[in-house]
Amino acid sequence: MTRSNLVGGEMLNWSDLHPGDARPAATGPAATALLAAVLSPDDTVLLAGPHAVELVEAVAGQVTSVDLLVRSAPDAEELAELLENTKGQVFCGSLDRFAFGPTSGGEAAAGAGGGYDVVVALDGLDRLVGPDTAGFTWADSLERLVKVLRPGGSVLLGAGNAFGFERLVQPDIAAALPRDEDWGRDVADRAPAGFKRVMRAVEGAGLQVRQTYAVFPSLVQAEVAVTAVDGFAAVVAARAVASRNDGPVLMDPYRVVLDAAEAGVAFELAPAWYFVVGAPELPTVLPEGAVPGGEGVLLEEHLLMALRSDDQAELRRVIPQYAAWLGAGGAGSPDNVILDRGSFRLFGERQELDVVEHLRRFATRVLEGGGRVPWPVAADPHQLTGRLASMAGIVVPEPEFTPDEVVRPRGSAEQLQTVARLADELAHASARAILFEGTVSGIRRSRPYRIGHAVLNPARVIRRRLKRVLKLVRR
């Protein structure tokens, strides 16, 4: 006995909701916000593919009827029990075997395709079929979903990026260490690579995309989705990517995202995208409020630019203003403060630290990012903190050195940059030492020095002898 409807191609010993060696099901605040913005109470919805339990519950609580299509038999049973009191059914199997329309009175209407108001596939199309299905391409999956959509209905489609930021900051070991879900499939079954190809494939299926979102940090954990990766949205995206890649990396994820945003290519390099078809007017940021509004620039970026260009005048102008703002009740490190025409405001939550601790946090982030500084500070955050604090008239006491104070650059590329900077500083120091040694040697060989030495040397001898005589007399 089973609570779900088996349509064929189901996976009996597999779970996408509780994977052992595979990606988890799609979830995240951005996904929840998108569903809340699109779905209406009278909609009939098909939720295709693995979606986290909280997303399924959110959809079931918003609409009249919801059908689920999953390939995992254990997942289908769990979801069927969860939705026991909800109008709709759970179908278990591969998409190529699915030919049902929306439920009516709890019964499946076979062959009644084209009846769902909304088709949701935020996890993408890759996990709608199992290993028993061969030769069913990504385009075929999309075409099959379109067939069960009523004319004028809405589609919420997720798509992962095969060449996103993670390919730039993390080595790709999937080919050498494949996961259990990476079974052999036909070459043509792969999803289109790149945003433009995915867009063409969606439009080729007869769908008019109304809105596209870049999703961060991943398709299965959608913390934030934005229509444009620039300004403060780029900062939020950079934080999301950096939080996901907190181990050893090839390059600093935070800086990679911000540099890509400045170059105008961050949207195409996003980890994933949402494509929305036939929905009403949607917000530009999901969830709303995730990206701060208003004008200005992140204080950290402004100070970093001043360091790179050796603009010490700007540093001496801004840092005292920032210290004064902190003294007046402000609470935020430079990575959490917006500078807007000489005024400051918080970017996120308050950070109750003193001025020196805020500046030390900034100094640490500079060194972790391999940033250029106009002073030979090596890898010591305390020395850089002291220089910055002195611009605001603050003296930082010299602490006892501990090995933990040495900051290691975030990524391999930043480490190489730091090595090159230290080698350059060492070369300059060696050149200055050679110049100083040559100058001293030249002075010692000069006639005035030798005459003075000949005159003063007997005087030194007499002085030392007189001191010994006086010492004996006193005894």
PDB file of N, CA, C and O in Angstrom, residues 119-147:
ATOM      1  N   VAL A 119       3.152  26.230 -12.407  1.00  0.00           N
ATOM      2  CA  VAL A 119       4.085  25.109 -12.331  1.00  0.00           C
ATOM      3  C   VAL A 119       5.365  25.623 -11.673  1.00  0.00           C
ATOM      4  O   VAL A 119       5.973  26.591 -12.144  1.00  0.00           O
ATOM      5  N   VAL A 120       5.761  24.996 -10.584  1.00  0.00           N
ATOM      6  CA  VAL A 120       6.918  25.427  -9.798  1.00  0.00           C
ATOM      7  C   VAL A 120       8.006  24.367  -9.891  1.00  0.00           C
ATOM      8  O   VAL A 120       7.771  23.201  -9.543  1.00  0.00           O
ATOM      9  N   ALA A 121       9.177  24.762 -10.361  1.00  0.00           N
ATOM     10  CA  ALA A 121      10.345  23.869 -10.421  1.00  0.00           C
ATOM     11  C   ALA A 121      11.574  24.677 -10.025  1.00  0.00           C
ATOM     12  O   ALA A 121      12.496  24.884 -10.818  1.00  0.00           O
ATOM     13  N   LEU A 122      11.597  25.148  -8.776  1.00  0.00           N
ATOM     14  CA  LEU A 122      12.685  26.002  -8.311  1.00  0.00           C
ATOM     15  C   LEU A 122      13.987  25.232  -8.121  1.00  0.00           C
ATOM     16  O   LEU A 122      15.049  25.839  -8.025  1.00  0.00           O
ATOM     17  N   ASP A 123      13.928  23.917  -8.066  1.00  0.00           N
ATOM     18  CA  ASP A 123      15.146  23.111  -7.973  1.00  0.00           C
ATOM     19  C   ASP A 123      15.776  22.886  -9.341  1.00  0.00           C
ATOM     20  O   ASP A 123      16.882  22.366  -9.442  1.00  0.00           O
ATOM     21  N   GLY A 124      15.082  23.277 -10.390  1.00  0.00           N
ATOM     22  CA  GLY A 124      15.579  23.020 -11.733  1.00  0.00           C
ATOM     23  C   GLY A 124      14.931  21.780 -12.327  1.00  0.00           C
ATOM     24  O   GLY A 124      13.976  21.225 -11.778  1.00  0.00           O
ATOM     25  N   LEU A 125      15.452  21.308 -13.441  1.00  0.00           N
ATOM     26  CA  LEU A 125      14.878  20.178 -14.167  1.00  0.00           C
ATOM     27  C   LEU A 125      15.746  18.936 -14.131  1.00  0.00           C
ATOM     28  O   LEU A 125      15.349  17.903 -14.663  1.00  0.00           O
ATOM     29  N   ASP A 126      16.904  19.015 -13.512  1.00  0.00           N
ATOM     30  CA  ASP A 126      17.845  17.892 -13.545  1.00  0.00           C
ATOM     31  C   ASP A 126      17.374  16.704 -12.716  1.00  0.00           C
ATOM     32  O   ASP A 126      17.734  15.560 -13.009  1.00  0.00           O
ATOM     33  N   ARG A 127      16.589  16.958 -11.661  1.00  0.00           N
ATOM     34  CA  ARG A 127      16.200  15.878 -10.749  1.00  0.00           C
ATOM     35  C   ARG A 127      14.722  15.519 -10.886  1.00  0.00           C
ATOM     36  O   ARG A 127      14.083  15.121  -9.919  1.00  0.00           O
ATOM     37  N   LEU A 128      14.216  15.668 -12.093  1.00  0.00           N
ATOM     38  CA  LEU A 128      12.845  15.258 -12.376  1.00  0.00           C
ATOM     39  C   LEU A 128      12.774  13.869 -12.990  1.00  0.00           C
ATOM     40  O   LEU A 128      11.683  13.341 -13.209  1.00  0.00           O
ATOM     41  N   VAL A 129      13.921  13.294 -13.297  1.00  0.00           N
ATOM     42  CA  VAL A 129      13.983  11.938 -13.829  1.00  0.00           C
ATOM     43  C   VAL A 129      15.045  11.154 -13.063  1.00  0.00           C
ATOM     44  O   VAL A 129      15.921  11.736 -12.425  1.00  0.00           O
ATOM     45  N   GLY A 130      14.944   9.815 -13.135  1.00  0.00           N
ATOM     46  CA  GLY A 130      15.895   8.954 -12.467  1.00  0.00           C
ATOM     47  C   GLY A 130      16.838   8.285 -13.450  1.00  0.00           C
ATOM     48  O   GLY A 130      16.795   8.545 -14.659  1.00  0.00           O
ATOM     49  N   PRO A 131      17.680   7.382 -12.962  1.00  0.00           N
ATOM     50  CA  PRO A 131      18.668   6.727 -13.843  1.00  0.00           C
ATOM     51  C   PRO A 131      18.043   5.770 -14.854  1.00  0.00           C
ATOM     52  O   PRO A 131      18.698   5.385 -15.819  1.00  0.00           O
ATOM     53  N   ASP A 132      16.782   5.397 -14.650  1.00  0.00           N
ATOM     54  CA  ASP A 132      16.130   4.502 -15.612  1.00  0.00           C
ATOM     55  C   ASP A 132      15.644   5.246 -16.844  1.00  0.00           C
ATOM     56  O   ASP A 132      15.214   4.603 -17.810  1.00  0.00           O
ATOM     57  N   THR A 133      15.672   6.567 -16.792  1.00  0.00           N
ATOM     58  CA  THR A 133      15.239   7.366 -17.936  1.00  0.00           C
ATOM     59  C   THR A 133      16.458   7.782 -18.734  1.00  0.00           C
ATOM     60  O   THR A 133      17.358   8.444 -18.219  1.00  0.00           O
ATOM     61  N   ALA A 134      16.500   7.385 -19.985  1.00  0.00           N
ATOM     62  CA  ALA A 134      17.628   7.726 -20.850  1.00  0.00           C
ATOM     63  C   ALA A 134      17.123   8.538 -22.031  1.00  0.00           C
ATOM     64  O   ALA A 134      16.029   8.322 -22.544  1.00  0.00           O
ATOM     65  N   GLY A 135      17.938   9.501 -22.442  1.00  0.00           N
ATOM     66  CA  GLY A 135      17.598  10.276 -23.626  1.00  0.00           C
ATOM     67  C   GLY A 135      16.481  11.267 -23.425  1.00  0.00           C
ATOM     68  O   GLY A 135      15.783  11.628 -24.386  1.00  0.00           O
ATOM     69  N   PHE A 136      16.267  11.722 -22.199  1.00  0.00           N
ATOM     70  CA  PHE A 136      15.242  12.736 -21.919  1.00  0.00           C
ATOM     71  C   PHE A 136      15.966  14.037 -21.569  1.00  0.00           C
ATOM     72  O   PHE A 136      16.449  14.215 -20.456  1.00  0.00           O
ATOM     73  N   THR A 137      16.035  14.958 -22.501  1.00  0.00           N
ATOM     74  CA  THR A 137      16.877  16.144 -22.350  1.00  0.00           C
ATOM     75  C   THR A 137      16.224  17.189 -21.460  1.00  0.00           C
ATOM     76  O   THR A 137      15.035  17.103 -21.098  1.00  0.00           O
ATOM     77  N   TRP A 138      17.023  18.201 -21.142  1.00  0.00           N
ATOM     78  CA  TRP A 138      16.529  19.332 -20.354  1.00  0.00           C
ATOM     79  C   TRP A 138      15.388  20.020 -21.089  1.00  0.00           C
ATOM     80  O   TRP A 138      14.370  20.389 -20.480  1.00  0.00           O
ATOM     81  N   ALA A 139      15.523  20.198 -22.379  1.00  0.00           N
ATOM     82  CA  ALA A 139      14.464  20.819 -23.174  1.00  0.00           C
ATOM     83  C   ALA A 139      13.210  19.962 -23.176  1.00  0.00           C
ATOM     84  O   ALA A 139      12.075  20.484 -23.142  1.00  0.00           O
ATOM     85  N   ASP A 140      13.367  18.620 -23.202  1.00  0.00           N
ATOM     86  CA  ASP A 140      12.204  17.737 -23.136  1.00  0.00           C
ATOM     87  C   ASP A 140      11.473  17.891 -21.811  1.00  0.00           C
ATOM     88  O   ASP A 140      10.226  17.878 -21.771  1.00  0.00           O
ATOM     89  N   SER A 141      12.234  18.040 -20.735  1.00  0.00           N
ATOM     90  CA  SER A 141      11.615  18.228 -19.417  1.00  0.00           C
ATOM     91  C   SER A 141      10.799  19.514 -19.382  1.00  0.00           C
ATOM     92  O   SER A 141       9.661  19.533 -18.877  1.00  0.00           O
ATOM     93  N   LEU A 142      11.365  20.581 -19.925  1.00  0.00           N
ATOM     94  CA  LEU A 142      10.649  21.841 -19.936  1.00  0.00           C
ATOM     95  C   LEU A 142       9.387  21.746 -20.798  1.00  0.00           C
ATOM     96  O   LEU A 142       8.316  22.253 -20.424  1.00  0.00           O
ATOM     97  N   GLU A 143       9.496  21.091 -21.941  1.00  0.00           N
ATOM     98  CA  GLU A 143       8.336  20.941 -22.819  1.00  0.00           C
ATOM     99  C   GLU A 143       7.229  20.151 -22.138  1.00  0.00           C
ATOM    100  O   GLU A 143       6.040  20.483 -22.265  1.00  0.00           O
ATOM    101  N   ARG A 144       7.592  19.120 -21.378  1.00  0.00           N
ATOM    102  CA  ARG A 144       6.595  18.314 -20.687  1.00  0.00           C
ATOM    103  C   ARG A 144       5.891  19.136 -19.604  1.00  0.00           C
ATOM    104  O   ARG A 144       4.674  19.007 -19.410  1.00  0.00           O
ATOM    105  N   LEU A 145       6.616  19.986 -18.905  1.00  0.00           N
ATOM    106  CA  LEU A 145       5.981  20.834 -17.896  1.00  0.00           C
ATOM    107  C   LEU A 145       5.044  21.850 -18.534  1.00  0.00           C
ATOM    108  O   LEU A 145       3.987  22.165 -17.978  1.00  0.00           O
ATOM    109  N   VAL A 146       5.437  22.381 -19.680  1.00  0.00           N
ATOM    110  CA  VAL A 146       4.580  23.353 -20.371  1.00  0.00           C
ATOM    111  C   VAL A 146       3.259  22.705 -20.780  1.00  0.00           C
ATOM    112  O   VAL A 146       2.197  23.348 -20.774  1.00  0.00           O
ATOM    113  N   LYS A 147       3.267  21.410 -21.089  1.00  0.00           N
ATOM    114  CA  LYS A 147       2.054  20.725 -21.521  1.00  0.00           C
ATOM    115  C   LYS A 147       1.009  20.625 -20.422  1.00  0.00           C
ATOM    116  O   LYS A 147      -0.184  20.503 -20.706  1.00  0.00           O
TER     117      LYS A 147
END
